[in-house]
Amino acid sequence: MRNALPNALPLGRREFIAGAAALGGGFSLGLTLPAPADAASSAPEINAWIVVRLDDTVVIRVARAEMGQGTLTGLAQLVAEELDCDWSKVTTESPTPGQSAARGRVWGDFLTGGSLGVRKSQDYMRKAGAIARAMLIQAAADQWNAPTAECTVDRGVITHGASGRSVSYGKVAEAAAKLTPPADAPLKDRRDWKIAGKGMKRLDTRDKITGKTVYGVDVKLPGMLNAAIKACPVFGGRLASYDESKIANLKGVKKVVRVDDTAVAVVADTWWRAKTALDALPIVWDEGPNAKASSAGTAKWLAEGLDKAQPAVAGHRKGDAGAAIASAARTVEAVYSYPHQNHAQMEPLNATVLYTPETCEIWTRTQNAESTREAVAAAAGLPIERCDVHAVMLGGGFGRRLFNDNVRQAVLIAREFPGVPVKLLWSREEDMTHGAYHPVTQCKLVGAFDAGNRLTGFHMRISGQSISASVMPQWVKDGLDPAVFQGLSGAGEAQLGYDFPNLLIEHAMRNPSVPPGWWRGVNINQNAIYLECFMDELAQAAGEDPLAFRRKLMSKQPKQLAVLDAVAERAGWGKPAPEGVYRGLASFMAFGSYVAAVAEISVLPGDKIKIRRIVAATDPGQIVNPAQVERQIAGSFVFGLSALFHGGITIKDGRVEQQNFDSYDSMRLKDMPKVECILAPSGGFWGGVGEPTICVAAPAVLNAYYAATGKRIRSVPLKDSNISFV
């Protein structure tokens, strides 16, 4: 096993060098942590997070996965801020879960999802930087026989004011490494930040644009074989048989491997030869009980779940909504629906495995390297201590790489070739048709008004799929999956923003055969559409302005109201829009952050939409890199609007119909509107950034579309209603 961290990234993107170099000429500083068993005795490690090399380079170790969201740079900024080092000399590296486990899980969990990357790590990583800084200053002070109180530090240079002497971090690193670290060190006041809170350039950009970054698809090991795979196209189906004699003589083919009775793989000297042979392999599938499953059948089944006579579980209740509706002077009703969605990450799933009877190593990037290590050990049939996961850059995740189905396949295939590395790469079609899809749901909403035109009751009934029931059944208690009510809850980091006098929000769980998964934003995507579009319907029924109607119900959520007011003011809500331009708004709370948006659109002949401007506001409490937050907001609108216009996974004969980007499209650069970002961190908490603003994209546009046309669209994607970008 490789227990030493790699000293640097490989030199070339397509020249990946397997193995890890010892940490030469560097010393780790800060926290008191046990050193790994094979650590070089000449460089005892006393910190997991920070390495200071003799040339003053600062290496910051980050366990979270970088997949374009900027977590790597953001966490490095927080550490560098407390360390007071020279940002131009900062680099990063990734520990392995095996190394972490050998040191008592010193790096904590490796999970990257739920917009947790920065907010869940920031406290202990900042403390690591502060403690390391204190130790470096102490080492310099000891060298000068001076009090630490007389020493200051700026950009990695320690200065003794009384004598004028100075020394760089690299020159005192070895001495600092021998010190007993302080039990604690004070963190900086946010007002004193010089690196954190600033729009620093990302640490990973240069290598990406110069081609040096190594993604999983780029990994090459000496003597490596390549595998292509096909699983049963029907969910729940199995592999019946195949005739490998038909491809036995094809050039480069090494072996045909049956994988878990659900798939078959061909291993060859190159991936293209493996794929070509696999395409030529006669395969018979046992399609099982879901062979006739269809989106139409699922839609009918979910619609039945909207009937109040069907069983459901309440996730948020206040007062008596049923009585309020029964006694109402009038009611407003609507039914909305949201389809399956695909992650469609740019880099298809892949993993490179080196298996021996004694050890198993994998080169891949996942959103939870610890769970991947567990999957490797289970598939290899080895003790987990003999397995490890080596990180490479992740070419898009969005939640898909929280799952380890491809990892298990890769290990099972590699077991057929002990001592020989094998790379499994899914084709685009395999990736599109064997995903973990955003859940399909429908929603019936009812609002009740009294004779005075006051809203007295609100009922929301969701019928559809539960992710937790499939992948985390322990999270479901007495039929209740709390995640279904994301953005609709009465407490927590995804609360309902409105104070209804009588309220009932419930879920009729109905799980079709399509496997569900966490898709960027998760359940806020459909819940925001359901709630925010219906709020516009209620405002219309009450004869009120949509903003004014919302504000009356939001008095108990001042942070939510603040971002709503911010976008309304910036967009000029209440003032005449330019001719032919119409506005819609939406607001939500998700992942601990408060978000809102106003969309300005024009509708041209042929039901073609031109989105002219998006004004978006977010209050995540704290902001580490404002430039990156703005990019995340803009990128989240790309994600949300792509799903609104182009998305939707449909099932026919038990199969996914969309097999590539020709049928599952994304918005183009020409369609991208101007996005004006309002960053409104109010302090006192840490919210997420990468996912929250996705959810307000669709309802803001849908509400603007109604303002322009007088037509309500209650189902997604818009292509099904023959509505498109200009």
XYZ file of C-alpha atoms in Angstrom:
726
model
C 0.000 0.000 0.000
C 1.041 3.602 -0.582
C 0.866 5.407 2.738
C 2.781 8.530 1.762
C 1.013 11.444 0.158
C 2.004 12.338 -3.408
C 4.451 15.189 -3.536
C 2.908 16.848 -6.574
C 0.453 16.381 -9.372
C 1.638 14.311 -12.353
C 3.469 16.274 -15.020
C 1.191 15.526 -17.924
C -2.512 14.994 -18.210
C -2.100 11.837 -20.247
C 1.075 10.715 -18.546
C -0.235 9.746 -15.167
C 2.493 8.249 -13.024
C 1.209 5.776 -10.481
C 2.670 5.799 -7.025
C 3.295 8.295 -4.303
C 6.519 10.026 -3.382
C 7.667 10.611 0.160
C 7.300 14.127 1.497
C 10.873 15.302 1.002
C 12.140 18.480 2.616
C 8.890 19.491 4.270
C 7.400 19.577 7.730
C 3.769 19.474 8.851
C 2.733 21.906 11.504
C -0.153 22.486 13.848
C -2.321 19.856 15.464
C -1.120 17.027 17.677
C -1.753 13.946 15.602
C -0.206 10.501 15.504
C 2.195 9.972 12.637
C 1.565 7.113 10.207
C 3.533 3.979 10.928
C 5.869 4.422 7.983
C 6.503 8.155 8.349
C 10.140 9.102 7.908
C 11.745 9.379 11.325
C 13.659 12.463 10.181
C 10.436 14.393 9.582
C 7.954 13.567 12.345
C 4.542 14.785 11.316
C 2.541 16.726 13.861
C -0.167 18.163 11.610
C -2.503 16.656 9.073
C -3.411 19.785 7.158
C -0.345 21.908 6.531
C 3.112 21.206 5.132
C 5.705 23.981 4.899
C 8.618 23.152 2.626
C 12.082 24.567 2.903
C 11.445 26.791 -0.131
C 8.463 28.364 1.696
C 5.893 26.476 -0.359
C 2.809 25.780 1.730
C 0.956 22.564 0.958
C -2.616 22.453 2.238
C -4.283 19.066 2.364
C -7.932 18.983 1.364
C -10.051 15.868 1.791
C -13.120 17.233 -0.013
C -13.556 16.551 -3.724
C -13.049 19.363 -6.200
C -15.475 19.069 -9.108
C -15.616 22.610 -10.406
C -17.398 24.167 -7.439
C -14.280 25.819 -5.996
C -14.109 24.010 -2.651
C -10.396 23.338 -3.075
C -9.540 27.010 -3.396
C -12.043 28.148 -0.775
C -10.721 25.835 1.928
C -7.136 26.695 1.039
C -8.004 30.391 1.403
C -9.367 29.835 4.904
C -6.265 27.944 6.013
C -3.907 30.422 4.359
C -5.730 33.299 6.020
C -5.193 31.934 9.513
C -1.653 30.831 8.652
C -0.734 34.266 7.271
C 1.270 32.713 4.461
C 2.104 33.939 0.968
C -0.890 32.980 -1.199
C 1.298 32.826 -4.290
C 3.199 29.927 -2.696
C 0.160 27.844 -1.752
C -0.551 24.483 -3.330
C -2.784 21.576 -2.334
C -2.857 17.806 -2.237
C -5.407 15.143 -1.407
C -4.981 12.519 1.301
C -6.410 9.056 0.767
C -9.077 7.538 2.987
C -6.635 4.749 3.827
C -4.134 7.269 5.146
C -6.884 8.963 7.103
C -8.099 5.716 8.644
C -4.542 4.777 9.652
C -4.413 8.033 11.610
C -7.775 7.743 13.328
C -9.750 9.507 10.587
C -7.752 12.638 11.169
C -9.177 14.332 8.066
C -12.749 13.593 9.124
C -15.252 12.519 6.536
C -14.506 12.861 2.825
C -18.087 13.577 1.787
C -18.572 16.319 -0.782
C -22.271 16.943 -1.318
C -25.185 18.878 0.081
C -23.211 22.106 -0.388
C -21.174 21.059 2.654
C -17.658 21.247 1.228
C -16.620 24.537 2.831
C -19.144 25.019 5.602
C -18.550 21.633 7.220
C -14.747 21.899 7.091
C -14.140 25.564 7.726
C -13.890 25.481 11.513
C -11.284 22.785 11.993
C -9.286 23.789 8.939
C -9.094 27.405 10.096
C -7.959 26.201 13.518
C -5.259 24.093 11.880
C -3.962 27.218 10.163
C -4.067 29.303 13.318
C -2.227 26.684 15.390
C 0.428 26.241 12.699
C 0.965 29.995 12.618
C 1.436 30.069 16.406
C 4.023 27.275 16.212
C 6.001 28.949 13.450
C 6.112 32.207 15.383
C 7.169 30.312 18.502
C 10.008 28.638 16.615
C 11.282 31.979 15.349
C 10.949 33.589 18.775
C 12.912 30.744 20.360
C 15.646 31.173 17.758
C 15.913 34.871 18.619
C 15.336 34.395 22.365
C 12.510 36.888 22.072
C 8.904 36.961 23.330
C 6.314 35.844 20.778
C 4.321 38.972 21.558
C 7.086 41.021 19.908
C 6.839 39.002 16.671
C 4.555 39.653 13.742
C 3.997 37.770 10.509
C 3.058 38.876 7.029
C 2.854 36.624 3.967
C 4.949 33.892 5.517
C 7.706 36.141 6.889
C 8.088 36.501 10.672
C 9.536 39.756 11.937
C 10.856 40.717 15.382
C 10.007 44.386 15.664
C 12.518 45.300 18.372
C 15.589 43.929 16.556
C 14.401 44.149 12.979
C 15.266 40.511 12.351
C 13.065 38.437 10.024
C 12.834 34.864 8.821
C 10.575 32.997 6.414
C 8.342 30.091 7.356
C 10.491 27.615 5.466
C 13.568 28.462 7.543
C 11.872 27.659 10.865
C 9.653 24.797 9.716
C 11.924 22.065 11.045
C 12.168 23.674 14.479
C 8.430 24.328 14.565
C 7.736 20.695 13.816
C 9.441 19.706 17.051
C 7.317 21.954 19.256
C 4.328 20.913 21.274
C 1.386 22.610 19.599
C -0.819 24.903 21.673
C -4.171 23.539 22.741
C -5.878 26.275 20.769
C -5.192 29.454 18.871
C -7.539 32.391 18.308
C -9.144 32.760 14.907
C -9.070 36.052 13.071
C -11.968 38.433 13.058
C -13.630 38.365 9.667
C -12.988 42.102 9.352
C -9.244 41.393 9.327
C -9.308 38.878 6.477
C -6.800 39.504 3.693
C -7.020 36.242 1.735
C -10.347 34.755 2.773
C -13.289 36.878 1.722
C -11.448 37.989 -1.405
C -11.906 36.936 -5.019
C -8.637 35.039 -5.276
C -7.838 33.146 -8.461
C -8.618 29.454 -8.290
C -5.701 27.148 -7.613
C -6.815 24.541 -10.139
C -7.525 26.709 -13.184
C -4.069 26.926 -14.746
C -3.505 23.169 -14.814
C -6.944 22.645 -16.317
C -6.471 25.061 -19.178
C -2.922 23.860 -19.893
C -3.934 20.200 -19.934
C -1.910 19.132 -16.902
C -4.881 18.130 -14.785
C -5.373 14.383 -14.548
C -8.988 13.230 -14.608
C -10.019 9.654 -14.010
C -10.467 9.115 -17.719
C -6.797 10.088 -18.222
C -5.226 7.591 -15.840
C -2.622 5.321 -17.419
C -0.660 2.708 -15.506
C 2.060 0.424 -16.868
C 0.599 -2.660 -18.569
C -2.955 -1.397 -18.087
C -5.890 -3.160 -19.734
C -9.189 -1.506 -20.602
C -12.762 -2.608 -20.035
C -16.100 -1.655 -21.562
C -19.349 -2.771 -19.967
C -23.050 -3.196 -20.674
C -25.665 -3.719 -17.987
C -29.233 -4.842 -18.580
C -31.031 -1.884 -20.154
C -34.126 -2.555 -18.031
C -33.888 -1.609 -14.369
C -34.038 -4.754 -12.270
C -33.210 -7.017 -15.219
C -30.410 -9.561 -15.352
C -27.886 -11.031 -17.729
C -29.232 -14.296 -19.165
C -26.434 -15.356 -21.523
C -23.850 -14.254 -24.067
C -21.828 -15.946 -26.810
C -18.195 -14.958 -26.367
C -17.089 -17.248 -29.202
C -18.298 -14.568 -31.621
C -15.599 -12.144 -30.483
C -12.881 -14.498 -29.228
C -10.624 -13.828 -32.217
C -10.997 -10.066 -32.327
C -7.731 -8.178 -32.050
C -6.733 -7.129 -28.559
C -9.545 -8.894 -26.712
C -8.365 -10.548 -23.505
C -11.496 -11.780 -21.782
C -15.258 -11.519 -21.424
C -16.329 -11.076 -17.793
C -19.754 -11.643 -16.285
C -20.337 -8.939 -13.661
C -22.775 -9.496 -10.788
C -25.290 -11.332 -13.014
C -26.494 -7.946 -14.265
C -23.787 -6.917 -16.725
C -21.105 -8.171 -19.069
C -17.727 -6.589 -19.756
C -15.088 -7.056 -22.416
C -11.452 -6.483 -21.462
C -8.954 -5.597 -24.190
C -5.670 -3.823 -24.708
C -7.442 -0.587 -25.671
C -10.829 0.762 -24.687
C -12.027 1.159 -28.258
C -11.261 -2.467 -29.005
C -13.091 -3.463 -25.841
C -16.129 -1.372 -26.780
C -16.154 -2.573 -30.392
C -16.015 -6.183 -29.263
C -18.734 -5.576 -26.691
C -20.997 -4.109 -29.358
C -20.430 -7.248 -31.434
C -21.101 -9.613 -28.526
C -24.482 -11.405 -28.753
C -26.199 -10.783 -25.398
C -29.525 -12.104 -24.103
C -31.137 -10.189 -21.246
C -33.726 -11.344 -18.746
C -35.624 -8.066 -18.562
C -37.531 -9.027 -15.444
C -40.729 -7.527 -14.028
C -40.096 -3.943 -15.194
C -39.899 -4.674 -18.917
C -43.149 -2.828 -19.596
C -42.560 0.107 -17.256
C -43.227 3.509 -18.789
C -43.335 7.160 -17.842
C -46.997 7.246 -18.768
C -47.765 4.420 -16.367
C -45.769 6.076 -13.608
C -47.562 9.391 -14.166
C -50.943 7.714 -13.791
C -49.832 5.951 -10.620
C -48.510 9.170 -9.096
C -51.700 11.019 -10.001
C -53.649 8.441 -8.011
C -51.444 9.242 -5.029
C -52.723 12.825 -5.048
C -56.166 11.603 -3.982
C -56.639 12.435 -0.315
C -58.145 8.980 0.191
C -54.701 7.479 -0.478
C -52.266 7.088 2.436
C -49.739 9.854 3.038
C -47.405 11.058 5.785
C -47.363 14.645 7.029
C -43.999 16.398 7.015
C -45.152 19.846 8.125
C -48.397 20.636 9.907
C -49.783 23.742 11.579
C -53.337 24.304 12.705
C -56.077 22.561 10.779
C -55.689 23.038 7.046
C -58.474 20.571 6.284
C -61.008 22.535 8.309
C -59.841 25.836 6.833
C -60.283 24.493 3.314
C -63.657 22.925 4.093
C -65.007 26.222 5.455
C -63.392 28.469 2.854
C -65.366 30.988 0.855
C -63.368 29.815 -2.145
C -60.366 27.673 -2.946
C -57.638 27.636 -5.576
C -56.218 24.316 -6.770
C -53.408 23.288 -9.093
C -51.466 20.144 -9.959
C -47.787 20.310 -10.926
C -45.327 17.622 -11.985
C -41.579 17.185 -12.252
C -39.742 14.430 -14.156
C -36.696 12.283 -13.639
C -33.482 14.152 -14.457
C -30.033 12.853 -15.359
C -26.734 14.084 -13.906
C -25.182 13.923 -17.391
C -21.758 14.899 -16.041
C -19.225 15.567 -18.782
C -16.829 12.814 -17.707
C -18.483 9.380 -17.860
C -18.014 7.094 -14.882
C -14.647 5.360 -14.755
C -12.208 3.711 -12.372
C -8.775 2.146 -12.666
C -8.079 -0.787 -10.329
C -4.939 -2.675 -9.393
C -5.957 -5.861 -7.586
C -3.741 -8.471 -6.019
C -4.694 -11.210 -3.553
C -3.182 -9.015 -0.838
C -4.211 -5.455 -1.744
C -6.586 -3.481 -3.925
C -6.064 0.105 -5.034
C -8.264 2.296 -7.181
C -7.614 5.530 -9.046
C -10.819 7.489 -9.381
C -12.540 10.513 -7.928
C -15.709 10.157 -5.965
C -17.773 12.476 -3.823
C -17.117 10.265 -0.812
C -13.780 8.471 -0.914
C -14.457 6.675 2.357
C -17.601 4.982 1.072
C -15.721 4.176 -2.141
C -13.004 2.488 -0.107
C -15.676 0.392 1.625
C -17.091 -0.575 -1.774
C -13.611 -1.525 -3.005
C -13.003 -3.761 0.025
C -16.390 -5.452 -0.311
C -15.918 -6.186 -4.016
C -12.297 -7.280 -3.555
C -13.116 -9.553 -0.634
C -10.239 -8.023 1.328
C -9.922 -6.340 4.713
C -10.511 -2.637 4.303
C -7.047 -1.920 5.730
C -5.595 -3.413 2.537
C -7.576 -1.161 0.202
C -7.226 2.482 -0.716
C -8.558 5.143 -3.072
C -6.231 7.533 -4.922
C -7.815 10.813 -5.902
C -7.721 12.314 -9.365
C -9.685 15.309 -10.609
C -13.418 14.846 -10.963
C -14.990 15.785 -14.299
C -18.429 16.670 -12.980
C -20.364 15.079 -10.153
C -23.682 16.776 -9.293
C -24.390 13.894 -6.888
C -23.791 11.013 -9.303
C -20.372 10.221 -7.908
C -21.819 9.629 -4.465
C -22.668 6.183 -5.791
C -20.176 3.348 -6.258
C -21.853 1.057 -8.780
C -19.059 1.539 -11.317
C -16.442 1.039 -8.592
C -17.820 -2.369 -7.698
C -17.900 -3.352 -11.360
C -14.299 -2.219 -11.882
C -13.009 -4.212 -8.921
C -14.877 -7.362 -9.930
C -13.403 -7.120 -13.426
C -9.892 -6.438 -12.110
C -10.070 -9.558 -9.928
C -9.891 -11.547 -13.154
C -6.444 -10.005 -13.808
C -4.443 -10.116 -10.536
C -1.444 -7.808 -10.598
C -2.561 -6.083 -13.814
C -4.220 -2.648 -13.678
C -7.590 -2.476 -15.429
C -9.471 0.700 -16.317
C -13.242 0.506 -16.649
C -14.783 3.346 -18.646
C -18.516 3.593 -19.208
C -19.684 4.711 -22.622
C -21.834 7.820 -22.759
C -24.859 5.645 -23.490
C -24.143 3.412 -20.493
C -23.731 6.475 -18.321
C -26.992 8.041 -19.475
C -29.107 4.908 -19.186
C -27.793 3.537 -15.878
C -27.832 6.567 -13.648
C -29.226 7.426 -10.238
C -31.915 9.813 -11.375
C -33.583 12.799 -9.818
C -36.901 11.515 -8.386
C -40.169 11.895 -10.257
C -43.039 13.560 -8.386
C -46.408 15.237 -8.775
C -47.934 17.782 -6.428
C -51.455 18.989 -5.721
C -51.765 22.340 -4.000
C -54.864 23.924 -2.482
C -55.202 27.421 -1.070
C -58.227 28.565 0.928
C -59.558 32.134 1.152
C -62.188 33.494 3.524
C -64.895 35.979 2.606
C -62.478 38.822 3.270
C -60.092 37.449 0.635
C -57.555 36.420 3.272
C -55.549 33.232 2.835
C -56.633 30.923 5.655
C -55.337 27.505 4.652
C -52.678 25.848 2.543
C -52.455 22.175 1.618
C -49.646 20.620 -0.401
C -49.639 16.916 -1.232
C -46.626 15.418 -2.980
C -46.938 12.048 -4.652
C -43.782 10.333 -5.786
C -40.378 8.947 -5.218
C -38.197 8.960 -2.113
C -34.443 8.889 -2.604
C -33.860 7.843 0.977
C -36.168 4.847 0.721
C -33.915 3.478 -1.989
C -30.386 4.415 -0.897
C -30.641 5.299 2.804
C -33.694 3.429 4.154
C -32.541 4.038 7.729
C -33.395 7.699 7.221
C -37.074 6.835 6.680
C -39.020 6.576 9.941
C -42.644 5.411 9.988
C -42.934 6.133 6.283
C -41.590 9.683 6.632
C -38.636 10.764 4.512
C -37.659 14.233 5.803
C -35.641 14.936 2.648
C -38.833 15.005 0.566
C -39.841 18.177 2.411
C -36.642 20.057 1.592
C -37.477 23.767 1.565
C -40.904 23.053 3.067
C -39.931 22.100 6.608
C -40.756 23.870 9.833
C -37.168 23.921 11.058
C -33.611 23.240 9.980
C -31.567 24.402 7.023
C -34.370 24.185 4.452
C -37.350 25.895 6.065
C -40.586 27.059 4.536
C -40.396 30.808 4.137
C -44.086 31.549 4.605
C -46.229 31.663 7.729
C -49.563 30.153 6.744
C -52.303 30.251 9.413
C -53.247 26.642 8.676
C -50.890 24.327 6.872
C -50.527 20.704 5.834
C -47.705 19.403 3.647
C -47.687 15.646 3.120
C -46.111 12.941 0.991
C -47.638 9.869 -0.597
C -44.565 7.726 -1.233
C -44.634 5.891 -4.554
C -41.350 4.466 -5.815
C -41.154 3.366 -9.459
C -38.467 1.061 -10.839
C -36.128 3.870 -11.912
C -33.318 4.152 -9.312
C -33.287 7.601 -7.663
C -30.274 9.608 -6.574
C -29.126 12.969 -5.283
C -29.133 15.356 -8.235
C -27.658 18.811 -7.670
C -30.080 20.695 -5.441
C -32.065 17.495 -4.779
C -35.696 18.057 -3.765
C -35.614 21.844 -3.692
C -35.726 21.763 -7.485
C -39.317 20.586 -7.754
C -40.476 21.899 -4.378
C -39.545 25.468 -5.313
C -41.467 25.189 -8.579
C -44.510 23.788 -6.828
C -44.518 26.367 -4.060
C -43.335 29.505 -5.831
C -45.461 29.106 -8.945
C -48.518 28.381 -6.816
C -47.785 31.449 -4.693
C -48.151 33.455 -7.875
C -51.451 31.712 -8.548
C -52.672 32.585 -5.052
C -51.553 36.195 -5.466
C -53.494 36.415 -8.710
C -56.568 34.918 -7.043
C -56.265 37.466 -4.232
C -55.835 40.274 -6.734
C -52.475 41.226 -5.246
C -49.005 41.898 -6.556
C -46.883 38.709 -6.281
C -44.197 40.495 -4.261
C -46.628 42.169 -1.884
C -48.518 38.899 -1.394
C -45.331 37.085 -0.429
C -44.080 39.824 1.860
C -47.186 39.626 4.052
C -46.529 35.934 4.703
C -42.784 36.268 5.238
C -42.609 38.530 8.281
C -41.222 35.753 10.497
C -38.367 35.008 8.101
C -36.413 38.290 7.940
C -33.401 36.822 6.149
C -35.627 35.293 3.492
C -37.482 38.562 3.138
C -34.215 40.471 2.844
C -33.018 38.591 -0.227
C -36.479 38.807 -1.795
C -36.541 42.561 -1.285
C -32.987 42.851 -2.609
C -33.748 41.244 -5.973
C -37.031 43.123 -6.294
C -35.319 46.460 -5.713
C -32.422 45.713 -8.072
C -34.778 44.503 -10.808
C -37.059 47.514 -10.451
C -40.084 45.498 -9.379
C -43.129 47.746 -9.325
C -41.707 49.976 -12.019
C -42.581 49.560 -15.690
C -40.371 47.055 -17.481
C -39.054 47.788 -20.981
C -41.593 47.141 -23.702
C -42.044 43.443 -24.345
C -40.211 42.437 -21.153
C -41.986 40.632 -18.303
C -40.870 39.750 -14.805
C -41.274 36.815 -12.479
C -39.830 36.149 -9.060
C -39.135 33.295 -6.672
C -37.590 32.846 -3.244
C -36.514 29.826 -1.184
C -34.324 28.558 1.634
C -32.024 25.621 1.041
C -28.778 24.171 2.391
C -28.730 26.774 5.133
C -28.815 29.716 2.696
C -31.500 32.170 1.646
C -31.928 32.810 -2.084
C -34.205 34.746 -4.402
C -34.357 35.667 -8.076
C -36.175 37.870 -10.543
C -36.244 36.786 -14.191
C -36.880 39.211 -17.038
C -37.999 37.542 -20.248
C -39.571 38.218 -23.620
C -41.794 35.716 -25.403
C -41.388 35.824 -29.168
C -43.577 34.255 -31.880
C -43.542 30.489 -31.827
C -43.432 30.380 -28.014
C -39.735 31.148 -27.979
C -38.358 32.610 -24.770
C -35.535 35.097 -24.567
C -34.289 35.427 -20.983
C -32.927 38.936 -20.880
C -31.740 39.219 -17.303
C -31.596 37.323 -14.032
C -31.165 39.159 -10.751
C -30.180 36.713 -8.026
C -29.467 37.215 -4.338
C -27.975 34.855 -1.794
C -27.318 35.048 1.914
C -25.074 32.123 2.880
C -24.009 33.781 6.121
C -20.327 33.893 5.186
C -18.550 34.241 1.854
C -15.004 32.976 1.361
C -14.463 33.878 -2.296
C -17.032 36.328 -3.705
C -15.870 35.882 -7.297
C -16.351 32.145 -7.036
C -19.762 32.556 -5.399
C -20.881 34.703 -8.316
C -19.704 32.020 -10.745
C -21.532 29.378 -8.752
C -24.738 31.386 -8.896
C -24.432 31.890 -12.648
C -23.568 28.222 -13.131
C -26.522 27.122 -11.046
C -28.813 29.016 -13.397
C -27.290 27.134 -16.317
C -28.102 23.899 -14.508
C -31.608 24.929 -13.487
C -32.580 26.444 -16.820
C -31.189 23.474 -18.762
C -33.450 21.197 -16.744
C -36.405 23.525 -17.234
C -36.087 23.754 -21.006
C -34.290 20.587 -22.116
C -34.307 18.061 -19.279
C -36.551 15.154 -18.457
C -35.773 11.446 -18.511
C -38.538 9.254 -19.870
C -39.035 5.515 -19.689
C -40.413 3.233 -22.381
C -40.407 -0.581 -22.206
C -38.474 -0.304 -18.950
C -35.624 1.604 -20.626
C -34.345 5.158 -20.513
C -35.106 6.757 -23.863
C -32.492 9.544 -23.695
C -29.130 7.949 -24.463
C -26.876 10.880 -25.316
C -26.738 14.654 -25.517
C -28.708 14.695 -28.748
C -31.826 13.832 -26.732
C -30.785 15.229 -23.337
C -29.548 18.693 -24.154
C -28.093 21.622 -22.241
C -28.504 25.341 -22.788
C -26.016 27.005 -25.083
C -23.900 30.083 -24.507
C -26.181 32.154 -26.741
C -29.122 31.335 -24.464
C -27.369 32.373 -21.263
C -28.805 35.561 -19.800
C -26.968 38.242 -17.934
C -26.890 37.257 -14.255
C -26.601 40.071 -11.720
C -25.539 38.689 -8.357
C -26.343 40.273 -5.020
C -24.140 38.807 -2.308
C -25.741 39.521 1.049
C -23.897 37.569 3.761
C -25.497 38.503 7.064
C -23.002 36.599 9.221
C -23.489 34.288 12.153
C -23.873 31.063 10.177
C -22.388 29.103 7.265
C -24.749 28.166 4.449
C -24.182 26.422 1.160
C -23.495 28.042 -2.195
C -23.278 25.424 -4.955
C -26.884 24.256 -4.914
C -29.377 26.716 -3.369
C -29.867 29.150 -6.261
C -30.626 26.367 -8.740
C -34.138 26.058 -7.403
C -35.283 29.634 -8.042
C -34.291 29.610 -11.719
C -37.276 27.660 -13.046
C -40.109 29.238 -11.006
C -38.877 32.763 -11.695
C -38.950 32.086 -15.445
C -42.283 30.258 -15.287
C -43.868 33.128 -13.389
C -42.469 35.597 -15.920
C -43.882 33.444 -18.709
C -47.330 33.686 -17.157
C -46.959 37.460 -16.844
C -46.134 37.584 -20.542
C -48.751 35.158 -21.902
C -51.407 34.533 -19.256
C -50.659 30.793 -19.537
C -49.612 28.628 -16.614
C -47.086 25.903 -17.290
C -47.243 23.266 -14.571
C -44.995 20.548 -15.959
C -41.339 20.278 -16.942
C -39.522 20.292 -19.364
C -40.797 23.149 -21.493
C -39.871 21.307 -24.680
C -42.888 19.076 -24.009
C -45.050 22.209 -24.278
C -43.238 23.263 -27.472
C -41.584 26.148 -25.658
C -37.919 26.773 -26.393
C -35.123 29.292 -26.223
C -34.967 31.798 -29.032
